PDB file of C-alpha atoms in Angstrom:
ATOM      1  CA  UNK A 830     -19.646  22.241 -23.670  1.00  0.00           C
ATOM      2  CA  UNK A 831     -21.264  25.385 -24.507  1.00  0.00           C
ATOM      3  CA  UNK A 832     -18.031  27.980 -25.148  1.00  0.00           C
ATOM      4  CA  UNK A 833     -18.810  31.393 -26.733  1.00  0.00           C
ATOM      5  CA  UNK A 834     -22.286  29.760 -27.670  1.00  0.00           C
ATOM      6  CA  UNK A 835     -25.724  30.434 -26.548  1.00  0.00           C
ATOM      7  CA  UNK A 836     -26.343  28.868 -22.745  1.00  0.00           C
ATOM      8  CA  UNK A 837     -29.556  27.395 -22.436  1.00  0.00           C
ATOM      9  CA  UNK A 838     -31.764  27.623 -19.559  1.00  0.00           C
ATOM     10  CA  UNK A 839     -34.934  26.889 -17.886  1.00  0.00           C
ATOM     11  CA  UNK A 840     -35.892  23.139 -17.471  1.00  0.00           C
ATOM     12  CA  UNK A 841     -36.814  21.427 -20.446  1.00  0.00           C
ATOM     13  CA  UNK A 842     -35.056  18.191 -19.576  1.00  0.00           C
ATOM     14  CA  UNK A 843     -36.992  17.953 -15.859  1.00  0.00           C
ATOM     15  CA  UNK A 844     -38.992  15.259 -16.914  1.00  0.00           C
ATOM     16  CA  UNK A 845     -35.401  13.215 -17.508  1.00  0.00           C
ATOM     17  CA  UNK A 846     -33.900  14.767 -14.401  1.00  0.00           C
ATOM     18  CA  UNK A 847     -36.803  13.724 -11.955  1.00  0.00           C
ATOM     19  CA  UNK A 848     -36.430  10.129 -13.619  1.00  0.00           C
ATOM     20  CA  UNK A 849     -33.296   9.927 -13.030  1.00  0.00           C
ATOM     21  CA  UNK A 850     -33.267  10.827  -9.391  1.00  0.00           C
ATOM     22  CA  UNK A 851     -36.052   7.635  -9.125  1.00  0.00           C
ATOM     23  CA  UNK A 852     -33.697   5.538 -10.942  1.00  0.00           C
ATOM     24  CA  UNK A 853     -30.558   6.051  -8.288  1.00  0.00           C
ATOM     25  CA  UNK A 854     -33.002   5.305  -5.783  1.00  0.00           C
ATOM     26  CA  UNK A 855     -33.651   2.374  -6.977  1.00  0.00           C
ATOM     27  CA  UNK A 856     -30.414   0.887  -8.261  1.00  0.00           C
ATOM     28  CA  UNK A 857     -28.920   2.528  -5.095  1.00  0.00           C
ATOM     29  CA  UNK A 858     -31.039   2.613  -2.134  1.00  0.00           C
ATOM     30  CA  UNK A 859     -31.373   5.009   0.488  1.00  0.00           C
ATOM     31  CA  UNK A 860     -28.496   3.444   2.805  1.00  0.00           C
ATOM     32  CA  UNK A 861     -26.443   3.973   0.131  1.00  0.00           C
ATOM     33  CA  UNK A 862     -27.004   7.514  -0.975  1.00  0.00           C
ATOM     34  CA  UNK A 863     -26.993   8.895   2.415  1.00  0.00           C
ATOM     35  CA  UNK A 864     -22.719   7.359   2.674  1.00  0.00           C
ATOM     36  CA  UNK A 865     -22.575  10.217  -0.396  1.00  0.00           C
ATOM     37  CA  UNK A 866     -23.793  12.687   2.697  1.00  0.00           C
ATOM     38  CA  UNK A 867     -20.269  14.544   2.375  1.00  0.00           C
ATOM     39  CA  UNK A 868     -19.521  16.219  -0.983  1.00  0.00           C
ATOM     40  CA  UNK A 869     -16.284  17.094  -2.821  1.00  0.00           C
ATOM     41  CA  UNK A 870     -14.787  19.632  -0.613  1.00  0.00           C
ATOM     42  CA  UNK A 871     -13.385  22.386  -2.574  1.00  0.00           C
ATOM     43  CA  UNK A 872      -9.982  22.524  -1.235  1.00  0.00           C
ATOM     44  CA  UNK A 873      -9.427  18.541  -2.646  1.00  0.00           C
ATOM     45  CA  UNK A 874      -9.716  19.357  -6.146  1.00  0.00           C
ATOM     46  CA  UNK A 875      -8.415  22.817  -6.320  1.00  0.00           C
ATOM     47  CA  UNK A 876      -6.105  23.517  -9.190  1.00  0.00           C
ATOM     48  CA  UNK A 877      -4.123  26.587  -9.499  1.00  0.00           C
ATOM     49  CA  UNK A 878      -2.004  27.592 -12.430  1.00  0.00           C
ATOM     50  CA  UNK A 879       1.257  27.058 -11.017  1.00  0.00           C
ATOM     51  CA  UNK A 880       0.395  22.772 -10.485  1.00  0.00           C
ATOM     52  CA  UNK A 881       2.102  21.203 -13.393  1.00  0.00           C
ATOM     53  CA  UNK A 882      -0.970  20.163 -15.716  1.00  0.00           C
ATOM     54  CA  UNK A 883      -0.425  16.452 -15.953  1.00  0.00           C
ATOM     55  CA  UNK A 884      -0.040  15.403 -12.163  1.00  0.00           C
ATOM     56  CA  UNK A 885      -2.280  18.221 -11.259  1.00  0.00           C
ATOM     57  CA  UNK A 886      -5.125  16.453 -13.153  1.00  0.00           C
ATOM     58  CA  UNK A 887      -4.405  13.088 -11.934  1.00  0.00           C
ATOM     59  CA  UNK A 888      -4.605  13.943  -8.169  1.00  0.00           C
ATOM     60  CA  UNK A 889      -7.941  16.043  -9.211  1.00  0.00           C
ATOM     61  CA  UNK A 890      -9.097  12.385 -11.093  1.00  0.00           C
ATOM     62  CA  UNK A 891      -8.166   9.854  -7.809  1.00  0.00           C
ATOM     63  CA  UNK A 892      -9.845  12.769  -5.297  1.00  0.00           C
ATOM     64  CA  UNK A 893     -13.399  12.462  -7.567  1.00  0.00           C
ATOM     65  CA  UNK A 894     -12.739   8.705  -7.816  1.00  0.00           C
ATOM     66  CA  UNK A 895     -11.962   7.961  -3.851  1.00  0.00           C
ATOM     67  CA  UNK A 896     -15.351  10.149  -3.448  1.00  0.00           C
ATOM     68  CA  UNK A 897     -17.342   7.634  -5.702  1.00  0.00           C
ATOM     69  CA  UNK A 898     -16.391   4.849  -3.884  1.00  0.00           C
ATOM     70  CA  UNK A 899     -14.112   3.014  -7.109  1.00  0.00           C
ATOM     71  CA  UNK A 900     -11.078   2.192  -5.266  1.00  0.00           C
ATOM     72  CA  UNK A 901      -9.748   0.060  -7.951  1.00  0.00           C
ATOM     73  CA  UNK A 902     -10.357   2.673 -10.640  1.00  0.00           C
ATOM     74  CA  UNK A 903      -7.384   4.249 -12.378  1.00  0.00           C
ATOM     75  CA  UNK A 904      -7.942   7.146 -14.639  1.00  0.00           C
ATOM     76  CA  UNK A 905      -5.349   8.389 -17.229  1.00  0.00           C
ATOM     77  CA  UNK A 906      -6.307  11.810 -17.952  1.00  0.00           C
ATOM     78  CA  UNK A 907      -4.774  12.989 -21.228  1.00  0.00           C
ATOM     79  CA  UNK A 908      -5.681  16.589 -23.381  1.00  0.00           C
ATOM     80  CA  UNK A 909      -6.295  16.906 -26.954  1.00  0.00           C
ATOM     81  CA  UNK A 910      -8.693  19.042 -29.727  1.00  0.00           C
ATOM     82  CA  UNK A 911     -12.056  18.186 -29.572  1.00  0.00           C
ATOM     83  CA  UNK A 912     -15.765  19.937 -29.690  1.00  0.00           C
ATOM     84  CA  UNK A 913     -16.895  18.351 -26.154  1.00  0.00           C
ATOM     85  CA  UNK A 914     -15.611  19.332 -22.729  1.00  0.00           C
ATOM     86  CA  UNK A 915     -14.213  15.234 -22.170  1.00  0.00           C
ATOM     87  CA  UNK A 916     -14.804  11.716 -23.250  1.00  0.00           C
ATOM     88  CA  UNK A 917     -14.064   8.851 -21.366  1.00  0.00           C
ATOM     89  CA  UNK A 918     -13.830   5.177 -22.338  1.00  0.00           C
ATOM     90  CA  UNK A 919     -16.159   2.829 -20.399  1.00  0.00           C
ATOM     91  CA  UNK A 920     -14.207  -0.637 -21.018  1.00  0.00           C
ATOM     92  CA  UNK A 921     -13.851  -3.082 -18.382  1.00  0.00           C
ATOM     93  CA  UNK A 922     -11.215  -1.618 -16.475  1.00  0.00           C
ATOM     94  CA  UNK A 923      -9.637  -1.272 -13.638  1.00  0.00           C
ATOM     95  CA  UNK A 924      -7.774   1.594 -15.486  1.00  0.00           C
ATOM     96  CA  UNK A 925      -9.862   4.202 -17.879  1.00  0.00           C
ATOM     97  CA  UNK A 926      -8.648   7.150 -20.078  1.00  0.00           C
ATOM     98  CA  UNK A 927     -10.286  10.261 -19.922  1.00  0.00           C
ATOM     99  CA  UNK A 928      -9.545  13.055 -22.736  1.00  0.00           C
ATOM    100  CA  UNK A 929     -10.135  16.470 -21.552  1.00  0.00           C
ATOM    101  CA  UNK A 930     -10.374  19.158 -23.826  1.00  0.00           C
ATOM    102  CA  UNK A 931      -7.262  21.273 -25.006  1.00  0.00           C
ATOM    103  CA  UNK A 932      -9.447  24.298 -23.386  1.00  0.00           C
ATOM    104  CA  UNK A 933      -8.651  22.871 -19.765  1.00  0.00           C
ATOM    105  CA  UNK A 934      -5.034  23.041 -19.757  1.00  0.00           C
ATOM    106  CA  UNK A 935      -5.554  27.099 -19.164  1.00  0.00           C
ATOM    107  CA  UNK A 936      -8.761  26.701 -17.899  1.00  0.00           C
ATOM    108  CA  UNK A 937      -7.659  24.469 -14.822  1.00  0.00           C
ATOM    109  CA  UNK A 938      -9.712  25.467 -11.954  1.00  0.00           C
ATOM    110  CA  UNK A 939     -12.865  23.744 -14.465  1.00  0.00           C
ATOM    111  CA  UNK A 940     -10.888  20.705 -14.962  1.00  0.00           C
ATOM    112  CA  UNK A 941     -12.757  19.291 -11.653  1.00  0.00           C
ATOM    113  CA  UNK A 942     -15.819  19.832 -13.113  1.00  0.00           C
ATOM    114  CA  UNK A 943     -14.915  17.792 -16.405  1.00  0.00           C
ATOM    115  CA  UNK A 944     -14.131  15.013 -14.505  1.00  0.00           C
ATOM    116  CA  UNK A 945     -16.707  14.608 -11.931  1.00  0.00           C
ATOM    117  CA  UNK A 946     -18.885  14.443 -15.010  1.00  0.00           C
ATOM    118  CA  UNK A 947     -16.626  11.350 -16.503  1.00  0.00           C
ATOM    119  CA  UNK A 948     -15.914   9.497 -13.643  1.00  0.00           C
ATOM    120  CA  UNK A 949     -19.652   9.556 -12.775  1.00  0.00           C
ATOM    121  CA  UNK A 950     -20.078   7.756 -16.186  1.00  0.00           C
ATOM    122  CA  UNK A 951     -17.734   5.168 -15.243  1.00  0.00           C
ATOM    123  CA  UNK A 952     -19.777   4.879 -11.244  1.00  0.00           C
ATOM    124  CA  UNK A 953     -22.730   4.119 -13.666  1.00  0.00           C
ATOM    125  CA  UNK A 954     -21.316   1.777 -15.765  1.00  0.00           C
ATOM    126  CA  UNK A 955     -19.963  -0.249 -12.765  1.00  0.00           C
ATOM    127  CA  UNK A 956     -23.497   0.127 -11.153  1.00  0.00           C
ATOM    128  CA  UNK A 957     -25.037  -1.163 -15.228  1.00  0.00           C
ATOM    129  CA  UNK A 958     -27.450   1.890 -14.626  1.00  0.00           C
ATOM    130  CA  UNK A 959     -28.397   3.579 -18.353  1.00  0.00           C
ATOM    131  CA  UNK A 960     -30.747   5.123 -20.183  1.00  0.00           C
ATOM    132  CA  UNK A 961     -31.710   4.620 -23.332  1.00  0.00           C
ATOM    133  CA  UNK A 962     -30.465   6.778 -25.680  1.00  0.00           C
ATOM    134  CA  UNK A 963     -27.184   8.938 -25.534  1.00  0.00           C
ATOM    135  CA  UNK A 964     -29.112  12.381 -24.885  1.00  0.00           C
ATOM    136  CA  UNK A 965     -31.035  10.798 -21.518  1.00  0.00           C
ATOM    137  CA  UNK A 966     -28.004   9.016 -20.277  1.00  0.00           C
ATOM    138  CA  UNK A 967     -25.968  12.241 -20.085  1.00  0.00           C
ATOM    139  CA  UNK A 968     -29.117  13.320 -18.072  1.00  0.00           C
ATOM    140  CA  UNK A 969     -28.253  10.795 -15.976  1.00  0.00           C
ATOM    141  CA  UNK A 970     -24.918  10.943 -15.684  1.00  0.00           C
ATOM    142  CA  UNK A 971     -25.121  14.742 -14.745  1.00  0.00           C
ATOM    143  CA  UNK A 972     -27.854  14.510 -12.475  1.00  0.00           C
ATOM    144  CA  UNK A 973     -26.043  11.153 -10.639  1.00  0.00           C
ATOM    145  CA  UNK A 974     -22.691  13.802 -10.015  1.00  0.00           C
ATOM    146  CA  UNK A 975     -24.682  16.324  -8.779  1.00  0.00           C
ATOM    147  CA  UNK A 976     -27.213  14.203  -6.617  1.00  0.00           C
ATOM    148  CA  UNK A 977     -24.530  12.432  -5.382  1.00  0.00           C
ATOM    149  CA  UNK A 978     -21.918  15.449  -4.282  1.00  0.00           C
ATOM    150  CA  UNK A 979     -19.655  16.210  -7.265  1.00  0.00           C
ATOM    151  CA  UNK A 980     -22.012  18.102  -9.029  1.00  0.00           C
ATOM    152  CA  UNK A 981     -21.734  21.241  -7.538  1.00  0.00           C
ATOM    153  CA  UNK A 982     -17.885  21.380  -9.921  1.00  0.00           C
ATOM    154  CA  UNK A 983     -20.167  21.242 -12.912  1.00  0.00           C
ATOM    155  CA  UNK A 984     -22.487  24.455 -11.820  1.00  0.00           C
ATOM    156  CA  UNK A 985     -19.661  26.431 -10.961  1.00  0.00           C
ATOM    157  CA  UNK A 986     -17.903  25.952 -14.250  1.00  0.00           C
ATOM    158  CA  UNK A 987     -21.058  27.619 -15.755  1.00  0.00           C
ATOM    159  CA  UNK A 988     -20.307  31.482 -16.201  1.00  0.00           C
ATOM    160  CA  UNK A 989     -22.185  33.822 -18.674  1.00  0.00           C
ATOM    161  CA  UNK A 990     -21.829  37.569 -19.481  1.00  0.00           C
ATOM    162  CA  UNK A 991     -22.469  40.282 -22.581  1.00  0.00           C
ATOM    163  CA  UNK A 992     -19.458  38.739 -24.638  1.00  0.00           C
ATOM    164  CA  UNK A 993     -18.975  35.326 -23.342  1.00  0.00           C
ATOM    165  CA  UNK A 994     -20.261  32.084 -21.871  1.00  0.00           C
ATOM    166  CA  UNK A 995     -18.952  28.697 -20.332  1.00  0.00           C
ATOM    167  CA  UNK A 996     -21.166  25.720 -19.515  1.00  0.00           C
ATOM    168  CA  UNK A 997     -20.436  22.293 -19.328  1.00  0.00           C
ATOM    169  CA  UNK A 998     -22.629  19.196 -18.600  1.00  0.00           C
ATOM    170  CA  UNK A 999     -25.865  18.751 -20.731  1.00  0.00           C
ATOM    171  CA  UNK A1000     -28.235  19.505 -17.524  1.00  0.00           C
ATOM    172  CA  UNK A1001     -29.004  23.674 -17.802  1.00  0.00           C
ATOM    173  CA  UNK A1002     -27.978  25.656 -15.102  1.00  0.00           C
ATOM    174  CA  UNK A1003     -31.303  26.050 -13.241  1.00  0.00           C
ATOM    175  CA  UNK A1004     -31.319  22.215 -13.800  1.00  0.00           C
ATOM    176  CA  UNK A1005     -28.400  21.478 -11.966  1.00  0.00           C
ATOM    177  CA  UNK A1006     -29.244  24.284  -8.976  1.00  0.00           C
ATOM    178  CA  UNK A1007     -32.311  21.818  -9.183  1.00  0.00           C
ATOM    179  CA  UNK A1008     -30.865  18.727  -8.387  1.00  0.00           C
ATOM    180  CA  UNK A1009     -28.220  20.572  -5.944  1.00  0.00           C
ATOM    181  CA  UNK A1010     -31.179  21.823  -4.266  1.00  0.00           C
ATOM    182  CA  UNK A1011     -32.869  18.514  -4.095  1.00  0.00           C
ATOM    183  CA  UNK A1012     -29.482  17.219  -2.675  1.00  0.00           C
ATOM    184  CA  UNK A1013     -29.279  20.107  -0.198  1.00  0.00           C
ATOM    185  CA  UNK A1014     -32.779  19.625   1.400  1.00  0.00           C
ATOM    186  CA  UNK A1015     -31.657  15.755   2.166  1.00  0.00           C
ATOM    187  CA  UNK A1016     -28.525  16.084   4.212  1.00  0.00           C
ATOM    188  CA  UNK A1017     -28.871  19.622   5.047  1.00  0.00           C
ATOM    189  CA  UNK A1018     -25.960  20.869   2.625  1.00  0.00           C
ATOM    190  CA  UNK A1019     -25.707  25.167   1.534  1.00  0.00           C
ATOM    191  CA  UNK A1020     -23.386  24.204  -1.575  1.00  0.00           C
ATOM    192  CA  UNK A1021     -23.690  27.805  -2.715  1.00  0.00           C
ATOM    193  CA  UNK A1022     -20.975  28.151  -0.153  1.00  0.00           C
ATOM    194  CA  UNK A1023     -18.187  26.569  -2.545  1.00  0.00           C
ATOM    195  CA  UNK A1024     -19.556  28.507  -5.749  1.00  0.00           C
ATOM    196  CA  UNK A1025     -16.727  31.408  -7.642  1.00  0.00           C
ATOM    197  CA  UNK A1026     -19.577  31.574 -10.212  1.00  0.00           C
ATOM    198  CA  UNK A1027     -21.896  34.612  -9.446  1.00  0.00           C
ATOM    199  CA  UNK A1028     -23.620  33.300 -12.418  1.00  0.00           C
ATOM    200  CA  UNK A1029     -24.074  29.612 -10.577  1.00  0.00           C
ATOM    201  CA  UNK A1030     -25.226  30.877  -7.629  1.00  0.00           C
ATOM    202  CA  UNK A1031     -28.125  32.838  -9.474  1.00  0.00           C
ATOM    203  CA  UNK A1032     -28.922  28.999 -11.070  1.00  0.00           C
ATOM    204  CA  UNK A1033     -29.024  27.667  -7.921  1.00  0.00           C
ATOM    205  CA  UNK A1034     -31.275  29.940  -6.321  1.00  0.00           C
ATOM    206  CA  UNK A1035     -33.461  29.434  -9.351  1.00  0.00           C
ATOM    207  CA  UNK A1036     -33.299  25.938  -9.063  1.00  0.00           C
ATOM    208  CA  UNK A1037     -33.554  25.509  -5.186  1.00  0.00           C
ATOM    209  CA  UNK A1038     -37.197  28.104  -5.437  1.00  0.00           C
ATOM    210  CA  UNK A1039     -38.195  25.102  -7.906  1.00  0.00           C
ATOM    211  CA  UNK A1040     -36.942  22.086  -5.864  1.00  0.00           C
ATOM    212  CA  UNK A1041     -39.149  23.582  -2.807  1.00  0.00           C
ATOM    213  CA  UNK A1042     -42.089  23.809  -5.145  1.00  0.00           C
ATOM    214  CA  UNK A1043     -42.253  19.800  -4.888  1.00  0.00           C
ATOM    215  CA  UNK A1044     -42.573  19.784  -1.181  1.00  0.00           C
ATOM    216  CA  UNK A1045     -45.721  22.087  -1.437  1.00  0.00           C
ATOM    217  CA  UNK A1046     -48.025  20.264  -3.582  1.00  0.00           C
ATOM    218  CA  UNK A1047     -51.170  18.751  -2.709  1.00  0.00           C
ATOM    219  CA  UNK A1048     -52.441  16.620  -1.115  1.00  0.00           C
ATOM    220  CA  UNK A1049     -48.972  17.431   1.005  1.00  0.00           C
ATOM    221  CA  UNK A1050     -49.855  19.376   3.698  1.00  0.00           C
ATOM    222  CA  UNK A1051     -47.923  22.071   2.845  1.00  0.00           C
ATOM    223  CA  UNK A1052     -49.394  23.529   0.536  1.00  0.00           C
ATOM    224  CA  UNK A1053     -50.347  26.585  -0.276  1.00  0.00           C
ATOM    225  CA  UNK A1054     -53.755  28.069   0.037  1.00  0.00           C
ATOM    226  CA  UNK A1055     -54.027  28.131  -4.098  1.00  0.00           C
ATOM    227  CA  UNK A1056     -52.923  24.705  -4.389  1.00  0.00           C
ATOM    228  CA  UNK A1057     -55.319  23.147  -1.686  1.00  0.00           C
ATOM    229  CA  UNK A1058     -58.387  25.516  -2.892  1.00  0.00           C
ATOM    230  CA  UNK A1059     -57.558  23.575  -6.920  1.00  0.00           C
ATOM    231  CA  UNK A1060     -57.157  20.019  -4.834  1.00  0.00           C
ATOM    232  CA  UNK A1061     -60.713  20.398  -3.413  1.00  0.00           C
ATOM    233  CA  UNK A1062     -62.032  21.135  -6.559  1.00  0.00           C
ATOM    234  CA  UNK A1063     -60.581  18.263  -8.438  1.00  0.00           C
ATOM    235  CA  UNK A1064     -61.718  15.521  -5.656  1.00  0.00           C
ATOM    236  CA  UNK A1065     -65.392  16.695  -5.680  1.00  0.00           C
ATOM    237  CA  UNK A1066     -65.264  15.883  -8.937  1.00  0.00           C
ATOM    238  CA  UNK A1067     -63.157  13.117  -9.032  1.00  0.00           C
ATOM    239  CA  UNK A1068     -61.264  14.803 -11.484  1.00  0.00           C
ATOM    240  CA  UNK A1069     -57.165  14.827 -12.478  1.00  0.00           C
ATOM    241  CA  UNK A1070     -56.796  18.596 -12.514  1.00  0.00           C
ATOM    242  CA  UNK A1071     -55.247  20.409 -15.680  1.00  0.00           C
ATOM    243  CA  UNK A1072     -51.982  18.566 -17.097  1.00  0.00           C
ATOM    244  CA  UNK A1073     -49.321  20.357 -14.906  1.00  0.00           C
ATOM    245  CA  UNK A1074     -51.227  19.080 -11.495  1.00  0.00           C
ATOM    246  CA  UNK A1075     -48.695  16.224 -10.152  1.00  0.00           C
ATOM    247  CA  UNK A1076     -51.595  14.135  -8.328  1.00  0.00           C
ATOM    248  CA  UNK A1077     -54.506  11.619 -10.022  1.00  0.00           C
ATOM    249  CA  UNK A1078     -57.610   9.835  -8.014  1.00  0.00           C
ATOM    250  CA  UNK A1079     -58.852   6.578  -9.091  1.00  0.00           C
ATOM    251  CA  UNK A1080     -60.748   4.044  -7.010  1.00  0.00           C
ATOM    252  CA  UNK A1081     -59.271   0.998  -5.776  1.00  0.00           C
ATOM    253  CA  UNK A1082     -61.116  -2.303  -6.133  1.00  0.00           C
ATOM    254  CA  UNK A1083     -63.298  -1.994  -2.960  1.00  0.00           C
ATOM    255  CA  UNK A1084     -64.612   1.618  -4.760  1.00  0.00           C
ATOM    256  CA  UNK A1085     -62.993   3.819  -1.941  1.00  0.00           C
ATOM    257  CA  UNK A1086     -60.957   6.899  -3.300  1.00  0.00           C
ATOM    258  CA  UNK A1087     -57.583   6.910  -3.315  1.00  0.00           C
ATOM    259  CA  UNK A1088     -54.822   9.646  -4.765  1.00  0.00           C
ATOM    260  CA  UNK A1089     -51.328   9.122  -6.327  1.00  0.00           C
ATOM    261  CA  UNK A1090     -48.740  12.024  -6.171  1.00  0.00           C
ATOM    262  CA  UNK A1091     -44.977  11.990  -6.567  1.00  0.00           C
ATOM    263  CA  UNK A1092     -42.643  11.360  -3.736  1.00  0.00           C
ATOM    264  CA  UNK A1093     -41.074  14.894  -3.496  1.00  0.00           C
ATOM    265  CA  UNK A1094     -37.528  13.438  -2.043  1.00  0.00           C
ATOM    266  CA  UNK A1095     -37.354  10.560  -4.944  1.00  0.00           C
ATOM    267  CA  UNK A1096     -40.152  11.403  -7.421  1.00  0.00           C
ATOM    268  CA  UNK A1097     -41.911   8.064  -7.258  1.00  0.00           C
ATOM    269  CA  UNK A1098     -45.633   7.891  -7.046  1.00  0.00           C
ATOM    270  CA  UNK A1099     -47.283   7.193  -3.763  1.00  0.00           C
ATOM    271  CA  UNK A1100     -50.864   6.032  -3.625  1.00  0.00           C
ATOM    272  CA  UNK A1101     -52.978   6.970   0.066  1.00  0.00           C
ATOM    273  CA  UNK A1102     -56.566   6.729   0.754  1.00  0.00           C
ATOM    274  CA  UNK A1103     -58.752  10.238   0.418  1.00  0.00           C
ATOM    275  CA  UNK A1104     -59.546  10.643   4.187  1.00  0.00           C
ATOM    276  CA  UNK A1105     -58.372  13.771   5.165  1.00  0.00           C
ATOM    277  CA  UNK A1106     -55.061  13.939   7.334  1.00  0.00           C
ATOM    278  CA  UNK A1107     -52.852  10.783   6.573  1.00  0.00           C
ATOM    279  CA  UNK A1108     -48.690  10.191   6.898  1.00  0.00           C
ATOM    280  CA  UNK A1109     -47.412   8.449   4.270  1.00  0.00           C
ATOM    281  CA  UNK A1110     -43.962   6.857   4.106  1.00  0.00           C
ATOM    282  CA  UNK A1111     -42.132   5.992   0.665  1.00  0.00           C
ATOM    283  CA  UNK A1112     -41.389   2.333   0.132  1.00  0.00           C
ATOM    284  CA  UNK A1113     -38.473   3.480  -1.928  1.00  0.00           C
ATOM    285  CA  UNK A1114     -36.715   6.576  -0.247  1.00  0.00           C
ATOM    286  CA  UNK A1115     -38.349   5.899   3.312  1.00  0.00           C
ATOM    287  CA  UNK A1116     -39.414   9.633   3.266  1.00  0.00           C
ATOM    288  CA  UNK A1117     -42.408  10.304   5.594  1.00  0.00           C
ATOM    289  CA  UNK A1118     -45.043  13.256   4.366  1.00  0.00           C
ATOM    290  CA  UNK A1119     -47.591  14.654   6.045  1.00  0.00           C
ATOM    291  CA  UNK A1120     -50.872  14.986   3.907  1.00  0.00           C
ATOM    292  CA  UNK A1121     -54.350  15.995   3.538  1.00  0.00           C
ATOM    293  CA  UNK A1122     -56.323  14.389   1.218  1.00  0.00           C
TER     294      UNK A1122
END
């Protein structure tokens, strides 16, 4: 929880983030992400200052809960002194105590946001899905509650002016605009709708300009006139294109040309035959693209 500090930005964790998105994919499936279609309405986990703190934050906790599907999950939210925003302990359950920062009990209207990132850690550890390492698992857990609908909470609990900043989650807040983004272009969603934060909605328009950039790479067929122009170049010459280029050609074992390029919807690699105009369908998020190869 950045408070007072500096707020980082940009997207130095993207690598992680696009990773991640694969990984729920995969442990998920698409039939399962698409029940998460709906997210956290705002009005279910509002929290004014006149709610008495304790019940206030356990009606917040069994509203984030019902949304991740946990029905036998109890959370006992309690408050004390500490440097992060919450901590939660993963044991076995059914029940699980969350701490929440002293900071929330007159900070209420965030306390949402604090525990859509805890009780997406406990979603994970029910679903056995990790990373290695505690910096990439947070990854994961924040990109999981915003991919998945509760993520929005954490954005708009970012706020940042001459004197004084708030973030929480360890995503940045282009990077969660990012994944809202990427969530938005699935089911259709405008979460910018929902945000108090003039400073989140700036991240999210940031990070939705970014998410778009997947869907108009080559060889898909929407891209731009730059893009296609570097493509061309690259398959005369059989040739991977500088670092930052997303596709690679190799040949398969007959010697015909083929190119890989990552899924823009799920981020895994997809492998078609150079031959011009070809739809391809991902085996993993059942997206179709249109290309040109």
């Amino acid at each position: 929880m950045a408070n007072g500090g500096p707020v980082e930005h940009g997207y130095p964790h993207l690598e992680t983030v696009r990773a991640a998105v694969t990984a729920l994919y995969r442990r998920l499936s698409r039939d399962t992400i698409e029940t998460f279609a709906a997210s956290v309405a705002p009005a279910d986990v509002a929290f004014c200052d006149t709610d008495d703190l304790h019940l206030g934050a356990q009606r917040v906790a069994r509203e984030i809960v019902r949304h991740f599907r946990l029905p036998d999950a109890r959370l006992i939210v309690g408050f004390r002194e500490m440097t992060h925003a919450a901590n939660v302990e993963l044991a076995a359950g059914p029940e699980y105590f969350v701490e929440l920062n002293d900071r929330f009990r007159t900070h209420r209207a965030d306390i949402g946001a604090a525990l859509a990132h805890e009780v997406a850690h406990v979603y994970l550890h029910r679903l056995g899905l990790a990373f290695p390492g505690t910096a990439r698992n947070e990854i994961l857990t924040d990109t999981a509650a915003a991919y998945l609908g509760a993520g929005w909470l954490l954005l708009d609990a970012y706020r940042e002016d001459a004197v004084s900043s708030q973030k929480l989650g360890y995503l940045t807040p282009e990077e969660f605009g990012y994944v809202l983004a990427k969530r938005a272009l699935l089911f259709g969603e405008d979460p910018s709708l929902w945000f108090t934060s003039p400073q989140a909605y700036t991240a999210y328009v940031k990070g939705r300009d970014r998410a778009r950039r997947d869907g108009q790479q080559p060889p898909l067929a929407a891209a731009g006139w730059a893009g296609r122009r570097r493509y061309a170049h690259d398959r005369r010459h059989t040739c991977d294109g500088p670092p930052a280029t997303p596709y690679a050609f190799a040949a398969d074992p007959a010697g015909r040309l083929r190119v890989s390029f990552p899924c823009p919807t799920c981020h895994q690699r997809i492998r078609v035959p150079v031959q011009g105009r070809v739809r391809a369908r991902c085996g993993l998020c059942r997206t179709v693209l249109e290309c040109d190869t």
